């Protein structure tokens, strides 16, 4: 069951407790930009750690590449010409809107992929007006989503902030292959910021102008149909929302074993199916209920310019289903295009000359973050304060340490335990202000799973109490046993 959700309460809690702040707030803010506060930064790091642990293996190498790219790179990838959204402007209040979204919201029809002429016609024929002031809307034109800049003092040297982390990976494909003595199939991963000048950023962390991605480009020989690691996941049943069901306006989901989906041609290859199955398991481990996850097969007319097949991992949010992970079978589009534009041979030789194909899982951290907060939020009427039921692996701190009192050596003892746990590699929070009840409440609000209290008995027998966030039960344990938890 998808729980009843109240995103306004989540947003307020996130701001109050240092999880997410609006950027540039004292200057009135700018839509599409948010900052991570101290607690949000910790949770984000935990998401990244968990992702790396789950997805990166001995054959997937992480790199970090430039955020600013010269024009030619993005000309080659197709972004300069094709990374566009349809834009319409209110002739009265001058506000901009994404034409396709406006139509979808007003008429409930799906229009992604239609030409600007068709979109203009739909707006006119249905007399769609500005949602803000009811003014007349302009003809639709295309708007490129990349942030343009210049590299160096000459205006002609155009650069862009990268719109995805993927391109830096393709450019380094051969470097990584050589440096790591890799063999196909292998992957290259990148985690970092991407930038898109969205026309109408909205829904808190859902559509941002600056956001974080975790992407893997997984390179394989297209003649090699069998992927050894697929064995590990072949029996996992994944929920797929087929294109044909979408066309019938049905909401039917098929749950199908990864191996069956490949056999029946629903998923084009084992490499793509491998990532879909893994994603399903990982997203569930973050506290997102199974019934709030589906893989939407992207219909032909919606496919991005580079893709042969796409499945969006969608999560059910308070406002409806939304893509959180894009999965694309990019074929050899990118390597081929970069070979052509750079005039460098990007083929490799493994018994024969190969230009590898690529499948790409692309995770957006902020959308995931939104979903995690949404599903972990508890109103906490029984305990008198709101709290986050975060999975233990995402707890912003592994432990919080409290001295019962600041006096009689309790504070010093608590600091000793705080330092002991830090040395052991745990992330630990120290709090000696306010009543113990208030301190527990503060930790519950940010989802810390375990609170340790140092009291007078600790001074006598080196035991502490440890409180579990969910059950609120306290147990007395020896200091040296804390790390076993
Ligand atoms: N390299 C492929 C790629 O970038 P995408 O579907 O455009 O694919 C991947 O983006 C993921 O990045 C999305 O599923 C989403 O989670 C996140 N994302 C994309 N645009 C975003 C935006 N404007 N704000 C927040 N997250 C975004």
Coordinates of C-alpha atoms and ligand atoms in Angstrom, one line a residue:
X1 CA 0.0 0.0 0.0
X2 CA 1.3 3.4 -0.9
X3 CA 1.0 5.4 2.3
X4 CA -0.9 8.6 2.5
X5 CA 1.6 11.3 1.7
X6 CA 2.1 14.8 2.8
X7 CA 4.9 16.3 0.9
X8 CA 4.5 19.8 2.5
X9 CA 5.3 18.3 5.9
X10 CA 8.3 16.5 4.5
X11 CA 9.6 19.7 2.9
X12 CA 9.2 21.6 6.1
X13 CA 10.9 18.9 8.1
X14 CA 13.8 18.8 5.6
X15 CA 14.3 22.5 5.9
X16 CA 14.0 22.7 9.7
X17 CA 16.4 19.8 10.4
X18 CA 19.1 20.7 7.9
X19 CA 18.4 18.2 5.2
X20 CA 17.5 20.5 2.2
X21 CA 17.5 24.3 2.0
X22 CA 16.4 26.4 -1.0
X23 CA 19.5 27.9 -2.6
X24 CA 20.1 31.6 -2.5
X25 CA 17.2 31.9 0.0
X26 CA 18.2 35.3 1.5
X27 CA 18.0 36.7 -2.0
X28 CA 14.6 35.3 -2.6
X29 CA 15.8 32.0 -4.1
X30 CA 15.8 30.8 -7.8
X31 CA 13.6 28.0 -8.8
X32 CA 15.3 24.8 -9.7
X33 CA 18.1 25.1 -7.2
X34 CA 18.4 23.5 -3.8
X35 CA 21.3 23.0 -1.3
X36 CA 22.0 20.1 0.9
X37 CA 22.3 21.0 4.6
X38 CA 24.6 19.1 7.0
X39 CA 22.1 16.2 7.5
X40 CA 21.1 16.1 3.8
X41 CA 24.7 15.9 2.8
X42 CA 25.2 12.9 5.1
X43 CA 22.2 11.1 3.7
X44 CA 23.3 11.8 0.2
X45 CA 26.7 10.4 0.9
X46 CA 25.0 7.3 2.3
X47 CA 22.9 6.9 -0.8
X48 CA 26.1 7.1 -2.9
X49 CA 28.0 4.7 -0.7
X50 CA 25.1 2.2 -0.9
X51 CA 24.9 2.6 -4.7
X52 CA 28.6 2.0 -5.1
X53 CA 28.5 -1.1 -2.9
X54 CA 25.6 -2.5 -4.8
X55 CA 26.4 -1.7 -8.4
X56 CA 30.2 -1.3 -8.8
X57 CA 32.1 -4.5 -9.1
X58 CA 35.6 -5.6 -10.2
X59 CA 34.6 -4.7 -13.8
X60 CA 33.1 -1.3 -13.3
X61 CA 35.5 1.6 -12.8
X62 CA 34.6 4.9 -11.4
X63 CA 36.0 8.1 -12.9
X64 CA 35.4 11.9 -12.5
X65 CA 35.5 14.2 -15.5
X66 CA 35.1 17.9 -16.4
X67 CA 31.8 19.6 -15.8
X68 CA 32.4 22.1 -18.6
X69 CA 32.6 20.7 -22.1
X70 CA 33.6 22.3 -25.4
X71 CA 30.9 22.6 -28.0
X72 CA 32.2 19.9 -30.3
X73 CA 31.7 17.2 -27.7
X74 CA 28.0 18.0 -27.4
X75 CA 27.6 18.6 -31.1
X76 CA 28.9 15.0 -31.6
X77 CA 26.6 13.6 -28.9
X78 CA 23.6 15.3 -30.4
X79 CA 22.9 17.6 -27.5
X80 CA 23.5 20.9 -29.4
X81 CA 20.9 20.0 -32.0
X82 CA 18.5 17.7 -30.2
X83 CA 18.5 18.4 -26.5
X84 CA 15.5 20.7 -26.7
X85 CA 12.1 21.2 -25.1
X86 CA 9.1 22.9 -26.7
X87 CA 8.5 26.3 -25.2
X88 CA 5.5 28.6 -25.2
X89 CA 5.2 32.0 -23.6
X90 CA 2.3 33.9 -22.3
X91 CA 1.8 37.1 -24.4
X92 CA 0.4 39.0 -21.4
X93 CA 2.4 38.0 -18.2
X94 CA 5.5 36.8 -20.3
X95 CA 5.9 33.6 -18.2
X96 CA 7.3 30.6 -20.0
X97 CA 5.9 27.1 -20.0
X98 CA 6.8 23.7 -21.4
X99 CA 4.2 23.3 -24.1
X100 CA 4.0 19.5 -24.0
X101 CA 3.5 19.5 -20.2
X102 CA 0.9 22.2 -20.3
X103 CA -1.1 20.3 -22.9
X104 CA -0.8 17.1 -21.0
X105 CA -1.9 18.7 -17.7
X106 CA -4.8 20.6 -19.3
X107 CA -6.1 17.9 -21.7
X108 CA -4.8 14.7 -20.2
X109 CA -3.3 13.5 -23.5
X110 CA 0.3 12.4 -24.1
X111 CA 2.0 14.5 -26.6
X112 CA 5.8 14.0 -26.1
X113 CA 7.5 13.7 -29.5
X114 CA 5.0 15.8 -31.4
X115 CA 6.4 18.5 -33.7
X116 CA 6.2 22.2 -32.6
X117 CA 3.7 22.8 -35.3
X118 CA 1.4 20.1 -33.9
X119 CA 1.8 21.4 -30.4
X120 CA 0.9 25.0 -31.5
X121 CA -2.1 23.6 -33.3
X122 CA -3.4 21.8 -30.2
X123 CA -2.9 24.9 -28.1
X124 CA -4.9 27.0 -30.6
X125 CA -7.7 24.5 -31.3
X126 CA -8.3 23.8 -27.6
X127 CA -8.0 27.5 -26.7
X128 CA -5.4 26.7 -24.0
X129 CA -4.5 29.8 -22.0
X130 CA -1.8 30.8 -19.6
X131 CA -2.3 28.9 -16.3
X132 CA -1.1 32.0 -14.4
X133 CA -3.1 34.9 -15.9
X134 CA -5.3 33.3 -18.6
X135 CA -3.4 35.3 -21.3
X136 CA -2.9 34.1 -24.8
X137 CA 0.0 31.7 -25.5
X138 CA 2.6 32.2 -28.2
X139 CA 3.5 29.8 -31.0
X140 CA 5.7 26.9 -29.7
X141 CA 9.4 27.1 -30.3
X142 CA 12.3 24.9 -29.3
X143 CA 14.6 25.8 -26.5
X144 CA 18.0 24.1 -25.9
X145 CA 18.3 23.0 -22.3
X146 CA 22.1 23.4 -21.9
X147 CA 23.7 26.2 -20.0
X148 CA 26.0 28.0 -22.5
X149 CA 29.3 29.6 -21.4
X150 CA 32.6 30.5 -23.1
X151 CA 35.9 28.8 -22.5
X152 CA 38.7 31.5 -22.2
X153 CA 38.4 35.1 -23.3
X154 CA 37.2 34.5 -26.9
X155 CA 33.4 34.5 -27.4
X156 CA 33.7 32.1 -30.2
X157 CA 35.1 29.4 -27.9
X158 CA 31.7 28.1 -26.8
X159 CA 31.4 25.7 -23.9
X160 CA 28.5 24.1 -22.0
X161 CA 27.9 22.8 -18.5
X162 CA 27.4 19.1 -19.1
X163 CA 23.8 18.0 -19.3
X164 CA 24.7 14.4 -18.2
X165 CA 27.7 12.8 -16.7
X166 CA 27.7 10.2 -19.5
X167 CA 29.6 12.1 -22.1
X168 CA 32.8 12.3 -20.0
X169 CA 32.7 8.5 -19.8
X170 CA 32.5 8.0 -23.6
X171 CA 35.4 10.4 -24.1
X172 CA 37.5 8.4 -21.7
X173 CA 36.3 5.0 -22.9
X174 CA 39.6 4.0 -24.5
X175 CA 41.7 5.6 -21.7
X176 CA 40.0 3.5 -19.1
X177 CA 40.1 0.4 -21.3
X178 CA 43.9 0.7 -21.7
X179 CA 44.7 1.9 -18.2
X180 CA 42.7 -0.7 -16.4
X181 CA 43.6 -3.5 -18.9
X182 CA 39.8 -4.0 -19.1
X183 CA 38.1 -6.7 -21.2
X184 CA 34.6 -6.6 -22.6
X185 CA 32.1 -6.5 -21.0
X186 CA 33.1 -3.8 -18.5
X187 CA 31.6 -0.6 -17.2
X188 CA 32.6 2.9 -16.4
X189 CA 30.7 4.9 -13.7
X190 CA 30.5 8.5 -12.9
X191 CA 28.8 10.3 -10.0
X192 CA 28.4 14.1 -10.1
X193 CA 26.5 17.2 -11.0
X194 CA 24.6 17.7 -14.3
X195 CA 23.0 20.9 -15.5
X196 CA 19.8 21.6 -17.5
X197 CA 18.2 25.0 -17.9
X198 CA 14.7 23.6 -17.4
X199 CA 11.9 25.8 -18.6
X200 CA 9.7 25.3 -15.6
X201 CA 11.5 23.6 -12.7
X202 CA 9.1 22.3 -10.1
X203 CA 7.9 19.8 -7.6
X204 CA 10.7 20.5 -5.1
X205 CA 13.6 18.1 -6.1
X206 CA 12.0 16.6 -9.1
X207 CA 12.9 19.0 -11.9
X208 CA 16.0 21.0 -11.0
X209 CA 18.4 23.0 -13.0
X210 CA 21.4 21.6 -11.2
X211 CA 21.2 18.0 -10.0
X212 CA 23.3 14.9 -9.3
X213 CA 23.5 11.8 -11.3
X214 CA 25.0 8.3 -10.8
X215 CA 25.6 6.8 -14.2
X216 CA 27.2 3.6 -15.6
X217 CA 28.0 3.1 -19.2
X218 CA 28.3 -0.7 -19.6
X219 CA 30.3 -1.6 -22.7
X220 CA 29.8 -5.0 -24.4
X221 CA 30.4 -6.9 -27.6
X222 CA 27.1 -6.8 -29.5
X223 CA 27.8 -10.3 -30.9
X224 CA 28.1 -11.7 -27.4
X225 CA 24.5 -12.4 -26.3
X226 CA 25.4 -14.2 -23.1
X227 CA 26.3 -12.1 -20.0
X228 CA 27.8 -14.2 -17.3
X229 CA 26.6 -12.1 -14.4
X230 CA 23.1 -12.2 -15.7
X231 CA 22.9 -15.7 -14.0
X232 CA 22.9 -13.9 -10.6
X233 CA 19.6 -12.0 -11.3
X234 CA 17.8 -14.1 -14.0
X235 CA 15.1 -15.3 -11.6
X236 CA 14.2 -11.8 -10.2
X237 CA 10.7 -10.8 -11.1
X238 CA 10.5 -7.3 -12.4
X239 CA 7.4 -5.2 -12.8
X240 CA 7.1 -3.9 -16.3
X241 CA 4.6 -1.4 -17.7
X242 CA 4.6 -2.3 -21.4
X243 CA 4.3 0.3 -24.1
X244 CA 1.2 -1.6 -25.5
X245 CA -0.6 -1.2 -22.2
X246 CA 0.2 2.5 -22.2
X247 CA -1.3 2.8 -25.6
X248 CA -4.5 1.2 -24.4
X249 CA -4.5 3.6 -21.4
X250 CA -4.4 0.5 -19.2
X251 CA -2.4 0.6 -15.9
X252 CA -1.6 -3.1 -16.1
X253 CA 1.8 -4.2 -14.9
X254 CA 3.4 -7.6 -15.9
X255 CA 5.6 -9.2 -13.3
X256 CA 8.1 -11.2 -15.2
X257 CA 11.4 -13.0 -14.5
X258 CA 14.4 -11.2 -16.0
X259 CA 15.3 -14.3 -18.0
X260 CA 11.7 -14.6 -19.4
X261 CA 11.7 -10.9 -20.4
X262 CA 14.8 -11.4 -22.5
X263 CA 13.6 -14.7 -23.9
X264 CA 10.3 -13.1 -25.0
X265 CA 12.2 -10.1 -26.5
X266 CA 10.6 -7.6 -24.1
X267 CA 14.0 -6.6 -23.0
X268 CA 16.5 -6.5 -25.8
X269 CA 19.5 -8.0 -24.1
X270 CA 20.8 -9.6 -20.9
X271 CA 23.0 -6.6 -20.1
X272 CA 20.0 -4.3 -19.9
X273 CA 17.9 -6.9 -18.0
X274 CA 20.7 -7.3 -15.5
X275 CA 20.6 -3.7 -14.5
X276 CA 16.8 -3.5 -14.3
X277 CA 16.7 -6.5 -12.0
X278 CA 19.5 -5.1 -9.8
X279 CA 17.8 -1.7 -9.6
X280 CA 14.5 -3.3 -8.5
X281 CA 16.3 -5.0 -5.6
X282 CA 18.3 -1.9 -4.6
X283 CA 15.5 0.6 -4.8
X284 CA 13.4 -1.7 -2.5
X285 CA 16.3 -1.8 0.0
X286 CA 16.0 2.0 0.3
X287 CA 12.5 1.7 1.8
X288 CA 10.5 2.2 -1.4
X289 CA 7.6 -0.3 -1.4
X290 CA 7.5 -2.8 -4.2
X291 CA 4.1 -1.6 -5.4
X292 CA 5.4 1.9 -5.8
X293 CA 8.1 0.8 -8.4
X294 CA 7.6 0.0 -12.0
X295 CA 9.7 -0.1 -15.2
X296 CA 7.9 1.9 -17.9
X297 CA 8.9 0.7 -21.4
X298 CA 9.4 3.9 -23.4
X299 CA 7.3 4.1 -26.5
X300 CA 9.1 4.5 -29.8
X301 CA 8.0 8.1 -30.4
X302 CA 9.3 9.1 -26.9
X303 CA 12.7 7.5 -27.3
X304 CA 15.6 9.9 -26.8
X305 CA 17.7 10.5 -30.0
X306 CA 20.4 8.1 -28.9
X307 CA 18.4 5.1 -27.7
X308 CA 17.4 1.8 -29.2
X309 CA 15.3 0.8 -26.1
X310 CA 14.5 2.6 -22.8
X311 CA 13.0 1.5 -19.6
X312 CA 12.4 4.2 -17.0
X313 CA 12.3 3.0 -13.4
X314 CA 9.4 5.0 -12.1
X315 CA 8.4 5.6 -8.5
X316 CA 4.9 6.5 -7.4
X317 CA 5.2 9.9 -5.8
X318 CA 2.5 12.0 -4.0
X319 CA 1.7 13.6 -7.4
X320 CA 1.9 10.4 -9.5
X321 CA 4.5 8.2 -11.2
X322 CA 7.8 9.7 -12.2
X323 CA 11.1 8.5 -13.7
X324 CA 13.9 8.2 -11.2
X325 CA 16.3 6.0 -13.2
X326 CA 16.6 6.1 -17.0
X327 CA 17.8 2.9 -18.6
X328 CA 18.9 3.1 -22.2
X329 CA 20.3 0.8 -24.7
X330 CA 22.4 3.4 -26.5
X331 CA 24.0 0.9 -29.0
X332 CA 27.2 2.4 -30.5
X333 CA 25.6 5.8 -31.0
X334 CA 28.0 7.7 -28.7
X335 CA 31.3 6.0 -29.5
X336 CA 30.5 6.2 -33.2
X337 CA 29.7 9.9 -33.1
X338 CA 32.8 10.8 -31.0
X339 CA 34.9 8.8 -33.4
X340 CA 33.5 10.7 -36.3
X341 CA 33.8 14.2 -34.8
X342 CA 37.2 13.6 -33.2
X343 CA 38.6 11.6 -36.1
X344 CA 40.0 9.2 -33.5
X345 CA 39.4 5.5 -33.8
X346 CA 37.5 4.3 -30.7
X347 CA 37.3 0.7 -31.7
X348 CA 39.2 -1.9 -29.7
X349 CA 40.7 -5.2 -30.6
X350 CA 39.6 -8.4 -28.9
X351 CA 40.2 -11.2 -31.5
X352 CA 38.5 -8.8 -33.9
X353 CA 37.9 -5.1 -34.2
X354 CA 34.9 -4.0 -32.1
X355 CA 33.0 -0.8 -31.5
X356 CA 31.2 -1.8 -28.3
X357 CA 27.6 -1.3 -27.6
X358 CA 26.4 0.3 -24.4
X359 CA 23.6 0.0 -21.9
X360 CA 23.3 2.8 -19.5
X361 CA 21.5 3.0 -16.1
X362 CA 21.3 6.6 -15.1
X363 CA 20.1 7.5 -11.6
X364 CA 19.0 10.9 -10.5
X365 CA 20.0 11.3 -6.8
X366 CA 17.6 14.1 -6.0
X367 CA 14.5 12.3 -7.2
X368 CA 15.6 9.3 -5.3
X369 CA 16.1 11.5 -2.3
X370 CA 12.6 12.9 -2.6
X371 CA 11.2 9.3 -2.8
X372 CA 13.2 8.1 0.2
X373 CA 12.0 11.0 2.4
X374 CA 8.5 10.6 1.2
X375 CA 8.3 6.9 2.1
X376 CA 10.2 7.2 5.3
X377 CA 8.3 10.1 6.7
X378 CA 6.2 9.2 9.8
X379 CA 3.8 11.7 11.4
X380 CA 4.6 10.1 14.8
X381 CA 1.3 10.9 16.5
X382 CA 2.0 8.1 19.0
X383 CA 5.3 9.6 20.1
X384 CA 4.5 13.3 19.7
X385 CA 7.0 14.2 17.0
X386 CA 7.6 13.5 13.4
X387 CA 10.3 11.0 12.4
X388 CA 12.0 9.4 9.5
X389 CA 12.0 5.6 9.2
X390 CA 15.1 5.6 7.1
X391 CA 16.7 2.3 6.2
X392 CA 19.6 1.7 8.6
X393 CA 22.1 2.0 5.7
X394 CA 20.9 5.6 5.1
X395 CA 20.9 6.8 8.7
X396 CA 22.7 10.1 8.5
X397 CA 24.8 9.1 11.6
X398 CA 25.5 5.5 12.6
X399 CA 25.1 6.6 16.3
X400 CA 24.2 9.6 18.4
X401 CA 26.0 9.8 21.7
X402 CA 24.4 11.7 24.7
X403 CA 25.7 12.3 28.2
X404 CA 22.7 12.2 30.6
X405 CA 24.1 15.3 32.3
X406 CA 27.0 17.6 31.5
X407 CA 28.4 17.2 35.0
X408 CA 30.1 14.6 37.2
X409 CA 32.4 13.4 34.4
X410 CA 29.5 12.1 32.2
X411 CA 30.3 14.6 29.4
X412 CA 33.9 13.5 29.4
X413 CA 32.9 9.8 29.4
X414 CA 30.5 10.5 26.5
X415 CA 33.2 12.3 24.5
X416 CA 35.5 9.3 25.1
X417 CA 32.9 7.0 23.6
X418 CA 32.2 9.4 20.8
X419 CA 35.9 9.4 19.9
X420 CA 36.2 5.6 20.3
X421 CA 33.3 5.1 17.8
X422 CA 34.7 7.7 15.4
X423 CA 38.1 6.0 15.4
X424 CA 36.3 2.7 14.5
X425 CA 35.1 4.5 11.4
X426 CA 31.5 5.2 12.4
X427 CA 29.8 8.5 11.8
X428 CA 28.7 9.8 15.2
X429 CA 26.7 12.7 16.4
X430 CA 27.3 14.3 19.8
X431 CA 24.6 16.1 21.7
X432 CA 24.6 17.3 25.3
X433 CA 21.9 20.0 25.1
X434 CA 18.3 19.8 26.4
X435 CA 16.5 16.9 28.0
X436 CA 17.2 13.4 26.8
X437 CA 13.6 13.2 25.4
X438 CA 14.3 16.2 23.2
X439 CA 17.5 14.8 22.0
X440 CA 15.9 11.5 21.1
X441 CA 13.2 13.5 19.2
X442 CA 15.8 15.5 17.3
X443 CA 17.5 12.2 16.2
X444 CA 14.2 10.6 15.3
X445 CA 13.4 13.6 13.1
X446 CA 16.5 13.0 11.0
X447 CA 16.2 9.3 11.0
X448 CA 19.2 8.3 13.2
X449 CA 18.7 4.7 14.1
X450 CA 20.7 4.3 17.3
X451 CA 21.1 6.7 20.3
X452 CA 23.6 5.9 23.0
X453 CA 23.2 7.4 26.5
X454 CA 25.9 7.6 29.0
X455 CA 24.7 7.7 32.6
X456 CA 26.0 7.2 36.1
X457 CA 26.0 3.4 35.7
X458 CA 28.4 3.8 32.8
X459 CA 31.0 5.3 35.1
X460 CA 30.7 2.2 37.3
X461 CA 30.5 -0.7 34.9
X462 CA 31.3 0.6 31.4
X463 CA 27.8 -0.1 30.1
X464 CA 25.5 2.3 28.1
X465 CA 21.9 2.3 27.1
X466 CA 21.2 2.0 23.4
X467 CA 17.8 3.1 22.0
X468 CA 16.3 1.9 18.8
X469 CA 14.5 4.6 16.8
X470 CA 11.7 2.4 15.6
X471 CA 10.8 0.4 18.7
X472 CA 12.0 3.1 21.1
X473 CA 13.2 0.3 23.3
X474 CA 16.4 0.8 25.3
X475 CA 18.9 -1.9 26.1
X476 CA 21.9 -1.8 28.3
X477 CA 25.0 -3.1 26.7
X478 CA 28.8 -3.0 27.2
X479 CA 30.7 -0.3 25.4
X480 CA 32.8 -2.8 23.5
X481 CA 29.6 -4.4 22.1
X482 CA 28.3 -1.2 20.5
X483 CA 30.2 -1.8 17.3
X484 CA 28.6 -5.2 16.9
X485 CA 25.3 -3.4 16.4
Ligands
LIG1 N1 22.6 10.0 -19.6 C1 21.2 9.7 -19.7 C2 20.4 10.7 -19.0 O1 20.8 11.7 -18.5 P1 17.9 11.2 -18.3 O2 16.7 10.3 -18.3 O3 17.8 12.5 -19.0 O4 19.1 10.3 -18.9 C3 18.6 10.4 -15.9 O5 18.3 11.5 -16.8 C4 18.0 10.7 -14.6 O6 18.5 12.0 -14.1 C5 16.5 10.9 -14.5 O7 15.9 9.6 -14.4 C6 16.3 11.7 -13.3 O8 16.4 11.0 -12.1 C7 17.5 12.6 -13.3 N2 17.2 13.9 -13.9 C8 17.1 14.3 -15.2 N3 16.8 15.6 -15.3 C9 16.6 16.1 -14.1 C10 16.2 17.3 -13.5 N4 16.0 18.3 -14.3 N5 16.1 17.4 -12.2 C11 16.4 16.4 -11.4 N6 16.7 15.2 -11.8 C12 16.8 15.0 -13.1

